[in-house]
mmCIF file of C-alpha atoms in Angstrom:
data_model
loop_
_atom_site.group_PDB
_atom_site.id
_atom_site.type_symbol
_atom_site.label_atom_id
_atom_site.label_comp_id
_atom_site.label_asym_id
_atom_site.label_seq_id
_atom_site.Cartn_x
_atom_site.Cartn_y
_atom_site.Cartn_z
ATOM 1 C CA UNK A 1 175.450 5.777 218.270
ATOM 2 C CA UNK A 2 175.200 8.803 216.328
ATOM 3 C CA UNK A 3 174.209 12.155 217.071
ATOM 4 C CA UNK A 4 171.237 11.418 219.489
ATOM 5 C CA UNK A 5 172.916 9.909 221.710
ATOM 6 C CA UNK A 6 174.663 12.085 223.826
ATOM 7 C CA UNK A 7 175.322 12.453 227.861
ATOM 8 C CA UNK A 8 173.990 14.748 230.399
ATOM 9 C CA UNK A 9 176.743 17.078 232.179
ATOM 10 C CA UNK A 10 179.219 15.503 229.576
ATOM 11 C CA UNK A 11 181.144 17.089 226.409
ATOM 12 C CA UNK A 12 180.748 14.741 223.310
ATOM 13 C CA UNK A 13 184.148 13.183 223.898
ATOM 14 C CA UNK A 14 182.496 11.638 227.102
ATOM 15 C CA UNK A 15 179.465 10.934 225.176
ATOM 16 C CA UNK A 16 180.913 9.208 222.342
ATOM 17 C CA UNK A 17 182.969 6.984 224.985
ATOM 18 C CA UNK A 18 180.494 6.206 226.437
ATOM 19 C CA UNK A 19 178.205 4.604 223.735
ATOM 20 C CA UNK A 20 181.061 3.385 221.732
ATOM 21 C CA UNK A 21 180.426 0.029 222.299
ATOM 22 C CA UNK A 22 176.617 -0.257 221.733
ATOM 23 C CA UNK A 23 175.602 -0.301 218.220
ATOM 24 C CA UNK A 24 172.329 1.077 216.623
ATOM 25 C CA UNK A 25 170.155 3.464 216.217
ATOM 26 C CA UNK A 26 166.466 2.125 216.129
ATOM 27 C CA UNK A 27 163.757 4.042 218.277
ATOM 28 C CA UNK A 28 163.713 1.015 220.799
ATOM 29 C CA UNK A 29 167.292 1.673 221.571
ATOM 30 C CA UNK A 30 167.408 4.676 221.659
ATOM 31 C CA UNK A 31 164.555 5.131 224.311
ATOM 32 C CA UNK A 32 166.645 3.021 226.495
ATOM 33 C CA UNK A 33 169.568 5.088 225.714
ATOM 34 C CA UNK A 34 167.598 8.191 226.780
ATOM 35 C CA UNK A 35 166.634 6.561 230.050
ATOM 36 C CA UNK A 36 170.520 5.922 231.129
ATOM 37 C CA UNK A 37 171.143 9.394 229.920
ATOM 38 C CA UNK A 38 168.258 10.780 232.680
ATOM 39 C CA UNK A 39 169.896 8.023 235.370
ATOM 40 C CA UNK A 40 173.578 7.988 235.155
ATOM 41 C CA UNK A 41 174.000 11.645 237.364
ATOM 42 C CA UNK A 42 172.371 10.051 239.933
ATOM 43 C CA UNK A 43 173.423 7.386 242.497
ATOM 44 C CA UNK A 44 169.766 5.988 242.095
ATOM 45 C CA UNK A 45 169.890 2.108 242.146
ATOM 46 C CA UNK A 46 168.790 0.354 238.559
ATOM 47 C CA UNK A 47 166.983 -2.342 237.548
ATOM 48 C CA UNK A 48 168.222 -3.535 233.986
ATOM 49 C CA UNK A 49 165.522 -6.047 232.563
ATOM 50 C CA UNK A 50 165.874 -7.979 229.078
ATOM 51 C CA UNK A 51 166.289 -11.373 227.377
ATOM 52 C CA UNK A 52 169.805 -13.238 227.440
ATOM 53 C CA UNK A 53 172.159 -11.481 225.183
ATOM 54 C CA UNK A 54 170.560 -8.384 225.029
ATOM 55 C CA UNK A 55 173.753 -6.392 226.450
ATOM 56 C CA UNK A 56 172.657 -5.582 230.065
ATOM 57 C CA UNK A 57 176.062 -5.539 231.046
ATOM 58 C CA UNK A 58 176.930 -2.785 228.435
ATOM 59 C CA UNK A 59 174.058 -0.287 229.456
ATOM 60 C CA UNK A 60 175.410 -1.039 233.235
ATOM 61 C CA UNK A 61 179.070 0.076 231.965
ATOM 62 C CA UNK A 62 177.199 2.891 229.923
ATOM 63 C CA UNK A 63 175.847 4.150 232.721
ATOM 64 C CA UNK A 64 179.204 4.070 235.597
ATOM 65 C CA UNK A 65 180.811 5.757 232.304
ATOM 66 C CA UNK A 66 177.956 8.688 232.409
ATOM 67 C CA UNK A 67 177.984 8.904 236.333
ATOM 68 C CA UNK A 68 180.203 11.055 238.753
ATOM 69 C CA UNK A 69 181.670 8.024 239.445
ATOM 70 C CA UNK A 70 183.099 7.641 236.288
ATOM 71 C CA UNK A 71 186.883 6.882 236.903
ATOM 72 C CA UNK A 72 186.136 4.618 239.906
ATOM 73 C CA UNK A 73 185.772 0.663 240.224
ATOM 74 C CA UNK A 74 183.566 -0.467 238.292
ATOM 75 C CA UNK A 75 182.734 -4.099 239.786
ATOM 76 C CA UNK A 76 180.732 -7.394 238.550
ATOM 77 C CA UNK A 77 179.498 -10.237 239.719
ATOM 78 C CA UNK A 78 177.152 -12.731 237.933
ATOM 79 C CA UNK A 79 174.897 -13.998 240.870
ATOM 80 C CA UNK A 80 173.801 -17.158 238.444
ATOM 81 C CA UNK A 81 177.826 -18.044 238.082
ATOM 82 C CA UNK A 82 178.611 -18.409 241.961
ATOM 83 C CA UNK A 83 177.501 -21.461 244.297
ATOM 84 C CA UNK A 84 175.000 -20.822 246.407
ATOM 85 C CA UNK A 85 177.463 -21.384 249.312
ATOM 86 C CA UNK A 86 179.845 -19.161 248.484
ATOM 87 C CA UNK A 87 177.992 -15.908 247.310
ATOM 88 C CA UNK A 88 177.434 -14.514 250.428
ATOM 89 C CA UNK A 89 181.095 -14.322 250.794
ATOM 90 C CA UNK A 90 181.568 -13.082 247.136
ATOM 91 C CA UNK A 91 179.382 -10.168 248.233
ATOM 92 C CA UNK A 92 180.024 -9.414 251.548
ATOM 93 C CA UNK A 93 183.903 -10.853 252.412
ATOM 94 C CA UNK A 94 184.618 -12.894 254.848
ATOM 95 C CA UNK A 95 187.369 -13.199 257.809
ATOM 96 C CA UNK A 96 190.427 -15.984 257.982
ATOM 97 C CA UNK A 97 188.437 -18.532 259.465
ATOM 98 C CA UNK A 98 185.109 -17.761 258.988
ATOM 99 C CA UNK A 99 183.937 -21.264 257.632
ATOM 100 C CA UNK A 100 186.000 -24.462 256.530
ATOM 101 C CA UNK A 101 188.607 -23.849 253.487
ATOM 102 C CA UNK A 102 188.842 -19.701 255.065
ATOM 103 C CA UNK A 103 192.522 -19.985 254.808
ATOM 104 C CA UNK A 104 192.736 -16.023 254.645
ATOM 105 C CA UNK A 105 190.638 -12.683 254.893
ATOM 106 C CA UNK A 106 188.673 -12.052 251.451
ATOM 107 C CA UNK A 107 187.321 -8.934 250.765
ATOM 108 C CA UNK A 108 184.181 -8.848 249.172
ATOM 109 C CA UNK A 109 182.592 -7.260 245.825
ATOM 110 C CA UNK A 110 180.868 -4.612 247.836
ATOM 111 C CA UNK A 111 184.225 -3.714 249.593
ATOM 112 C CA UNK A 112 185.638 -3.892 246.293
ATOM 113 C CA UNK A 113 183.126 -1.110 244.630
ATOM 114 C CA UNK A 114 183.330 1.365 247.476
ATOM 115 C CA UNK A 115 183.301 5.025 245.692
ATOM 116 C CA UNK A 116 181.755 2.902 242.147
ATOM 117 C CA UNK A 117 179.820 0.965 240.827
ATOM 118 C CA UNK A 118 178.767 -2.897 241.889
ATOM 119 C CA UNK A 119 177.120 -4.736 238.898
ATOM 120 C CA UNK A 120 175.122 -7.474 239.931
ATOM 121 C CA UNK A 121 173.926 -9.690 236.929
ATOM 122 C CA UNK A 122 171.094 -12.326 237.308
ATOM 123 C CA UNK A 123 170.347 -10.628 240.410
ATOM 124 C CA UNK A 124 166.974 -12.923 240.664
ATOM 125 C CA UNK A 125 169.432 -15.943 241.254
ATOM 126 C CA UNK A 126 170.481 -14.598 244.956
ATOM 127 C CA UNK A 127 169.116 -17.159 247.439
ATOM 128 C CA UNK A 128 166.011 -16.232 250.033
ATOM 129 C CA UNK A 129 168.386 -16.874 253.344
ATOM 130 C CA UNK A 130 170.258 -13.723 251.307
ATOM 131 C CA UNK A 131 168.349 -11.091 249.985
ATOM 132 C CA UNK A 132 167.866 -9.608 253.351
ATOM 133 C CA UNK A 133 171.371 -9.260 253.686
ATOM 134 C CA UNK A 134 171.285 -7.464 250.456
ATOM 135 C CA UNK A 135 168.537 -5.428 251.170
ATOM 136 C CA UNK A 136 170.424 -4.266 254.482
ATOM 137 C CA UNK A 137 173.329 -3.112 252.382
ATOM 138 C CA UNK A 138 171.361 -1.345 249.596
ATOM 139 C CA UNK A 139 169.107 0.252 252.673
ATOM 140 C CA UNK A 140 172.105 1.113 255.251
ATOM 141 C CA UNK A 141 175.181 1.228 252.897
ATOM 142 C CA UNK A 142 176.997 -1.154 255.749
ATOM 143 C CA UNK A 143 177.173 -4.790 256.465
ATOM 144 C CA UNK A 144 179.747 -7.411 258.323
ATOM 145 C CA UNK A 145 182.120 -10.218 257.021
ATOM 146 C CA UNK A 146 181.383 -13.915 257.072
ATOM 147 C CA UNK A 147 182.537 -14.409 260.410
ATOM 148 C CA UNK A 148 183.012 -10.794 261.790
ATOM 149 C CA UNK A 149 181.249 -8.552 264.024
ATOM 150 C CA UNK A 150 182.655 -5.551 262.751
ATOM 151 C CA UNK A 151 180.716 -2.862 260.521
ATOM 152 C CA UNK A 152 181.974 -1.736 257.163
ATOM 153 C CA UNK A 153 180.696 1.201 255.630
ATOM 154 C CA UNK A 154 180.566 1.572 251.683
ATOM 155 C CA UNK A 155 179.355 4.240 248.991
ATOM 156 C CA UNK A 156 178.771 1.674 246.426
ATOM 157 C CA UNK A 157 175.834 2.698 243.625
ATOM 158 C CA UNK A 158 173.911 -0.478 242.165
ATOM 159 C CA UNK A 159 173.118 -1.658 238.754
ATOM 160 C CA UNK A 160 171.354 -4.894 239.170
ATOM 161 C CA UNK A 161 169.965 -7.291 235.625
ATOM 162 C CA UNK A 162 168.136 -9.817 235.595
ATOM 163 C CA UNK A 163 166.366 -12.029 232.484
ATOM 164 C CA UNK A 164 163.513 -13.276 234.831
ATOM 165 C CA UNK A 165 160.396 -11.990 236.077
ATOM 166 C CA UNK A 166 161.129 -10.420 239.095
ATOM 167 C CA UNK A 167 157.672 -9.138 239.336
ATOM 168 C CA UNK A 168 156.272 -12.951 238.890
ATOM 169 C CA UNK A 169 159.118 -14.269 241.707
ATOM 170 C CA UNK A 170 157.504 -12.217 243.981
ATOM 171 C CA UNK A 171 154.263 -13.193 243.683
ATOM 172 C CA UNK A 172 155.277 -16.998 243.858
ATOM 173 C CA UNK A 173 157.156 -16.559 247.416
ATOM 174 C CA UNK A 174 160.938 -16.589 245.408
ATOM 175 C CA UNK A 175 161.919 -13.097 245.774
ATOM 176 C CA UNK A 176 161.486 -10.587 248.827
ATOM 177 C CA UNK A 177 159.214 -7.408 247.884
ATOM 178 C CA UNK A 178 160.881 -5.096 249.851
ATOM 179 C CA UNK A 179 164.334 -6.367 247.685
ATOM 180 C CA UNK A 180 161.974 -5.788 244.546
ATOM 181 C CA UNK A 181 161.129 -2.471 244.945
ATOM 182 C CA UNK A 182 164.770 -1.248 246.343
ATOM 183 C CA UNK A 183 166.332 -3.009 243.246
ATOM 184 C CA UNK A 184 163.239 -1.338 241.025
ATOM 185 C CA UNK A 185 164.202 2.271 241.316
ATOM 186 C CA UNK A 186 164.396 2.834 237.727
ATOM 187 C CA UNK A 187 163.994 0.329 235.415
ATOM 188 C CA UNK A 188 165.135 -0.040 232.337
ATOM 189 C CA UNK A 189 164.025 -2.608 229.667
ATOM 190 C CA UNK A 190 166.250 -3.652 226.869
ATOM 191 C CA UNK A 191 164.600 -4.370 223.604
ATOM 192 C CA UNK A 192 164.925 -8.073 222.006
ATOM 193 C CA UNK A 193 166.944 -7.940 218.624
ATOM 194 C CA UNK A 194 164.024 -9.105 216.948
ATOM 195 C CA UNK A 195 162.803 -6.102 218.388
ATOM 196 C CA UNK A 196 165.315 -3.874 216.521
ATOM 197 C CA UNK A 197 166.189 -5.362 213.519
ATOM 198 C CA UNK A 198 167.055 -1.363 211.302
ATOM 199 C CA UNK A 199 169.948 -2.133 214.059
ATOM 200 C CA UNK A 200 171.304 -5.611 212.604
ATOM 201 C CA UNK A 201 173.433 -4.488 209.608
ATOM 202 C CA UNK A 202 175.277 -2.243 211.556
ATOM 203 C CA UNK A 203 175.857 -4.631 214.165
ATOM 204 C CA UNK A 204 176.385 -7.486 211.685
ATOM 205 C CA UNK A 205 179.006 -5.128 210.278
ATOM 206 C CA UNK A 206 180.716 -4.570 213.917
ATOM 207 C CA UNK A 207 181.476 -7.910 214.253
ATOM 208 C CA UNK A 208 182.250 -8.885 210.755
ATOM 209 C CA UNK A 209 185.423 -6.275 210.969
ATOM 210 C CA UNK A 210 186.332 -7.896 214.592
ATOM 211 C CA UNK A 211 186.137 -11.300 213.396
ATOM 212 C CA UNK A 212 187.840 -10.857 209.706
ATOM 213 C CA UNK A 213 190.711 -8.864 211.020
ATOM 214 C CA UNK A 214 191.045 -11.523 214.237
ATOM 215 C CA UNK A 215 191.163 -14.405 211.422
ATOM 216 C CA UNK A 216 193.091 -12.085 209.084
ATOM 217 C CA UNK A 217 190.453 -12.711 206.078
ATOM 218 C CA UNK A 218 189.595 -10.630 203.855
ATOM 219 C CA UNK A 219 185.447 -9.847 203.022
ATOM 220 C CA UNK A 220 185.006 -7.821 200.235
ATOM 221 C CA UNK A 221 181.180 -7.305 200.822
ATOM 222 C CA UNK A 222 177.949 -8.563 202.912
ATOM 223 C CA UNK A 223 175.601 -10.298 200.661
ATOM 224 C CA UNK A 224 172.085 -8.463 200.989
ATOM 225 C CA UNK A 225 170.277 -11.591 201.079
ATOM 226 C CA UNK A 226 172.098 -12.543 204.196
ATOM 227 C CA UNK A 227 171.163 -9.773 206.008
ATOM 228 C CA UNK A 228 167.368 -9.721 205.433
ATOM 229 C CA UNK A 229 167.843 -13.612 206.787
ATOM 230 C CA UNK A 230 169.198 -12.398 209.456
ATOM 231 C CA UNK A 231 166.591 -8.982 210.393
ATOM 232 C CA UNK A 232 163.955 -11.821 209.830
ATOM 233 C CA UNK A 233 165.132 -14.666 212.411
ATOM 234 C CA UNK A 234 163.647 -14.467 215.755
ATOM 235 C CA UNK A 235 167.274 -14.411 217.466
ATOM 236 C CA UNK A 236 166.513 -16.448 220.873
ATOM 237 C CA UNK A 237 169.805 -15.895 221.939
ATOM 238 C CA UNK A 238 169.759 -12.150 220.828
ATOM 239 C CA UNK A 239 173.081 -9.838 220.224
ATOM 240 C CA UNK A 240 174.985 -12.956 221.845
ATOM 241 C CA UNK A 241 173.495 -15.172 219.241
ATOM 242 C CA UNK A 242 174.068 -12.624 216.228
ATOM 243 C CA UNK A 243 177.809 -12.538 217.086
ATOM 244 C CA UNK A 244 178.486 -15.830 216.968
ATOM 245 C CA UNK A 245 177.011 -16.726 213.830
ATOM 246 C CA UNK A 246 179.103 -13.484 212.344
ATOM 247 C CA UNK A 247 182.297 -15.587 213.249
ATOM 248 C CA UNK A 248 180.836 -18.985 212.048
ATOM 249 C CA UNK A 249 180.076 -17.220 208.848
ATOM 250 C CA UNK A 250 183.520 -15.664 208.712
ATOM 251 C CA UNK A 251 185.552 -19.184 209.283
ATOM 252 C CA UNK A 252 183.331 -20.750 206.362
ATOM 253 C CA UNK A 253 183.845 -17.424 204.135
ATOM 254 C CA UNK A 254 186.030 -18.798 200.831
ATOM 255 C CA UNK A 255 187.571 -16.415 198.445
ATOM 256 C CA UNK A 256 185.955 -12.805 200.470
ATOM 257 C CA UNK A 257 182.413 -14.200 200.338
ATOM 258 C CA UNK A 258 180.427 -14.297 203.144
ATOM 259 C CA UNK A 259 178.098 -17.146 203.331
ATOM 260 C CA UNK A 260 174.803 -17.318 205.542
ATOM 261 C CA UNK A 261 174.657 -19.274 208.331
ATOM 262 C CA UNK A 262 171.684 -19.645 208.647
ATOM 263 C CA UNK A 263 170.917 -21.204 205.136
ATOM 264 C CA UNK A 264 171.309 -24.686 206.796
ATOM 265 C CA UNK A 265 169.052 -24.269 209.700
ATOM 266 C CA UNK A 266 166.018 -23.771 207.759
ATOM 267 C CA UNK A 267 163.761 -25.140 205.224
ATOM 268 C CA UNK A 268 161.255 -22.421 204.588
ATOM 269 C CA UNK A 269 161.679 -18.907 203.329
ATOM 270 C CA UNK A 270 163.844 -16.858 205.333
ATOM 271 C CA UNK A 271 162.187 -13.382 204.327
ATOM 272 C CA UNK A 272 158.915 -12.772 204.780
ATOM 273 C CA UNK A 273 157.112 -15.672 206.997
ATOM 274 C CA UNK A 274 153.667 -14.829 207.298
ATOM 275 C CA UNK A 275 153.899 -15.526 211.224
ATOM 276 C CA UNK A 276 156.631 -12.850 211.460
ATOM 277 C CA UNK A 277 155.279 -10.511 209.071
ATOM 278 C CA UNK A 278 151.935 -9.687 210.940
ATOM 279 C CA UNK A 279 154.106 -8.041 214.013
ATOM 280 C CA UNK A 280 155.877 -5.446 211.636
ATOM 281 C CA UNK A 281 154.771 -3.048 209.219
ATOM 282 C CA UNK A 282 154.256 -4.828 206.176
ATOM 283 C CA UNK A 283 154.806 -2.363 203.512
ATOM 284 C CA UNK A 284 157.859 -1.253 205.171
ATOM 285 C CA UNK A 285 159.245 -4.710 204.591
ATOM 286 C CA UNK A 286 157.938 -5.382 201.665
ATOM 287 C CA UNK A 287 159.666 -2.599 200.188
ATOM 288 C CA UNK A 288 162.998 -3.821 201.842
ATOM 289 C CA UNK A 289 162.300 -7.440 200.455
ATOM 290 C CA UNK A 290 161.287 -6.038 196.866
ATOM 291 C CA UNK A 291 165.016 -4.307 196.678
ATOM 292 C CA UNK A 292 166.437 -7.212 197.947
ATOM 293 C CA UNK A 293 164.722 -9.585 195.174
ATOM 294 C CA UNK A 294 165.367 -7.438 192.365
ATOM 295 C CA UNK A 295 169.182 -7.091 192.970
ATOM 296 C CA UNK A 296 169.386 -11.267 193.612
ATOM 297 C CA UNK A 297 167.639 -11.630 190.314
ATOM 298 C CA UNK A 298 169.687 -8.906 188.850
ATOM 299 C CA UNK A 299 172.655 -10.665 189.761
ATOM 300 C CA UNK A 300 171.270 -14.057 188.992
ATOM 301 C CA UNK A 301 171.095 -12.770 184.979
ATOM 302 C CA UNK A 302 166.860 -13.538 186.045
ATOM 303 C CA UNK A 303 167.394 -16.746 186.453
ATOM 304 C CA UNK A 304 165.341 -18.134 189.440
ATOM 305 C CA UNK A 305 165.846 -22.035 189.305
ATOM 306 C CA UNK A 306 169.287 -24.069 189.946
ATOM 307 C CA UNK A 307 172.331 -24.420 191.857
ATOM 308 C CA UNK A 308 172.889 -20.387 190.201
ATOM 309 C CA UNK A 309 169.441 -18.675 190.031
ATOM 310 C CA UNK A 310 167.892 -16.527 192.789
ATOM 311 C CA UNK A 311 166.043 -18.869 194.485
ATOM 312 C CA UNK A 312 169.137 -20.609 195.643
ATOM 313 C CA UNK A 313 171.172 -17.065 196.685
ATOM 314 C CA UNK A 314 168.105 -16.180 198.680
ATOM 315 C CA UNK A 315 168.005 -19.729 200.202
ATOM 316 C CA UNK A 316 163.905 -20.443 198.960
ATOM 317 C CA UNK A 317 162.409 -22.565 197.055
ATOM 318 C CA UNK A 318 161.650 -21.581 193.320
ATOM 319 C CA UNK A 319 158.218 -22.278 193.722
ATOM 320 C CA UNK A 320 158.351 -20.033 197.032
ATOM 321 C CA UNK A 321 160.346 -17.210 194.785
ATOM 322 C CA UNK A 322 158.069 -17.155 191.834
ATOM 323 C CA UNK A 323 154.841 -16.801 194.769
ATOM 324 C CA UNK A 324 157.050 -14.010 195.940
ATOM 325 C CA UNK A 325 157.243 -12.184 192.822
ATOM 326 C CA UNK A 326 153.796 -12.332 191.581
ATOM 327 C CA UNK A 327 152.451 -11.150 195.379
ATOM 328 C CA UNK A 328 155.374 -8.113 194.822
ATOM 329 C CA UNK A 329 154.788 -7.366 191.400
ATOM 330 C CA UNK A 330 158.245 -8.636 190.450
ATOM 331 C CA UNK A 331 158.728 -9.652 186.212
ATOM 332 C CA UNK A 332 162.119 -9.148 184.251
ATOM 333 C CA UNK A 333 162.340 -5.618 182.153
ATOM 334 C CA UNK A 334 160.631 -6.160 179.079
ATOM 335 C CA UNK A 335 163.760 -7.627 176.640
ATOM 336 C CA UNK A 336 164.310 -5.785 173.327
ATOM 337 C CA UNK A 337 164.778 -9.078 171.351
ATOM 338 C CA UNK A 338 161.179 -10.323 172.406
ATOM 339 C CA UNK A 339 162.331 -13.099 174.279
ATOM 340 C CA UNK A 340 160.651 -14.550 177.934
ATOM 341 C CA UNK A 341 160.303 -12.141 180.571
ATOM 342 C CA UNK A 342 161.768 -14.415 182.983
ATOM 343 C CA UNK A 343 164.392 -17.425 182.657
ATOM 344 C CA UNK A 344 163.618 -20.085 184.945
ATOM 345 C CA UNK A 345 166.455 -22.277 184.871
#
């Protein structure tokens, strides 16, 4: 993560663990980062809030790794993944018995955490008849087995995520206040990749290594058109999405080049669409797109038409590429032999 991000109470050893595994450095991360830096020493319950794919459940394992508890169990349970029926025993345990198919005792995920960390994702997914339940054991630190009377005491901290509007749930009857504000402590809001999108080469980077040494191909380099594709699609599935599309393009990759895979999906320019443009800082990416033109073209021996020029590398239209270059000031070095300033092939 770089120098900034480093961990309170913790040498850099710690700190560099503890990051390892989240890649970037733009200002929206690293404002998140410097919230789990501020929360991890405590045993203060969080609320981890972002899209799908956005890597809630690394900030939750960034922040056991920067806690006291550190070294403990670090347990999770995705709330959407478990029938309704059964979660309550998923949490809590239950006795031999305690319903039909209770062939033996199970102990639960809270039982399981005592002294760490319990990760609950999609925590908005936990039924009504529940969340009291829930709300006892976050409130008390105690709660019974399915089909005991007994008490059980934990020390269990909570990270809780959720990619819905708990706020919204609330309001509509579908989630308990009281839950709500226990689980919203301290929040912390992950930013979109779109969001972030200094941090894609790095990341595209991350996985390109994973995937081309799992597949045992060789890349010799990332085409730069590919990755201004990628910093301007709108990634609905986020991180999740950008990772999978790194291994699609590294099965497809022929003789250490790296194709885009997003070429396919669409039939307008990839790089600056005017609806995208008008939510970033336009001469900031204009810049970026300028460089990026200039080296296709160079590459391209200035040819912007057919199966070779530009236009196709960059995955536009010529038409679209010669707007481009007029609106960026783009034309070929002036030739010493007097010939056209640009070959359109």
């Amino acid at each position: 993560m770089g120098d900034h991000a480093t961990v309170t109470n913790t040498g850099p050893d710690q700190a560099e663990r503890t990051f390892e595994r989240i890649i970037g450095n733009s200002a929206a991360l690293e404002s998140a980062l410097d919230q789990v830096e501020q929360v991890a020493p405590t045993d203060s319950t969080v609320l981890i809030e972002g899209e799908t794919g956005t890597g809630k459940e690394l900030i939750a394992h960034a922040i056991h790794n920067a806690s006291q508890r550190c070294g403990r169990a670090f347990i999770k349970l995705n709330c959407a993944a478990i029938p309704l029926d059964l979660l309550e025993s998923e949490l809590f345990g239950h006795e031999k018995g305690a319903f039909t198919g209770a062939i033996a005792q199970k102990i639960g995920r809270f039982e399981m955490a005592d002294k760490g960390t319990l990760f609950l994702d999609e925590v908005g997914d936990i039924p009504p008849a529940l969340q009291p339940k829930l709300l006892r054991v976050l409130q008390e630190q105690e709660f019974e087995r399915l089909g005991s009377g007994r008490t059980h005491k934990v020390d269990v901290r909570l990270v809780a995520a959720t990619n819905r509007n708990l706020m919204k749930m609330v309001a509509r009857g579908q989630f308990r206040s009281d839950l709500y504000y226990r689980l919203n402590v301290f929040p912390i809001l992950l930013p979109a990749l779109r969001e972030r999108p200094e941090d894609i080469p790095a990341l595209v980077t991350h996985f390109l290594n994973i995937f081309s040494r799992r597949m045992g191909k060789r890349i010799d380099s990332i085409p730069p058109e590919m990755i201004v594709a990628f910093q301007w699609h709108s990634w609905p599935g986020n991180i999740r999405e950008l990772q999978n599309l790194v291994e699609r393009a590294v099965i497809l990759s022929r003789d250490g080049v790296l194709p885009n895979p997003l070429q396919k999906r669409q039939t307008s320019a990839i790089i600056l669409s005017s609806d995208t443009q008008s939510s970033l800082s336009s001469m900031a990416w204009e810049n970026s797109d300028r460089a990026v033109i200039v080296e296709t073209l160079e590459q391209a021996g200035w040819i912007v038409g057919g199966p070779h020029g530009a236009a196709a590398k960059l995955g536009l239209k010529r038409t679209t590429l010669m707007a481009k270059m007029r609106r960026l000031g783009i034309s070929r070095p002036t030739p010493q032999d007097g010939t056209d300033l640009l070959d359109i092939a």
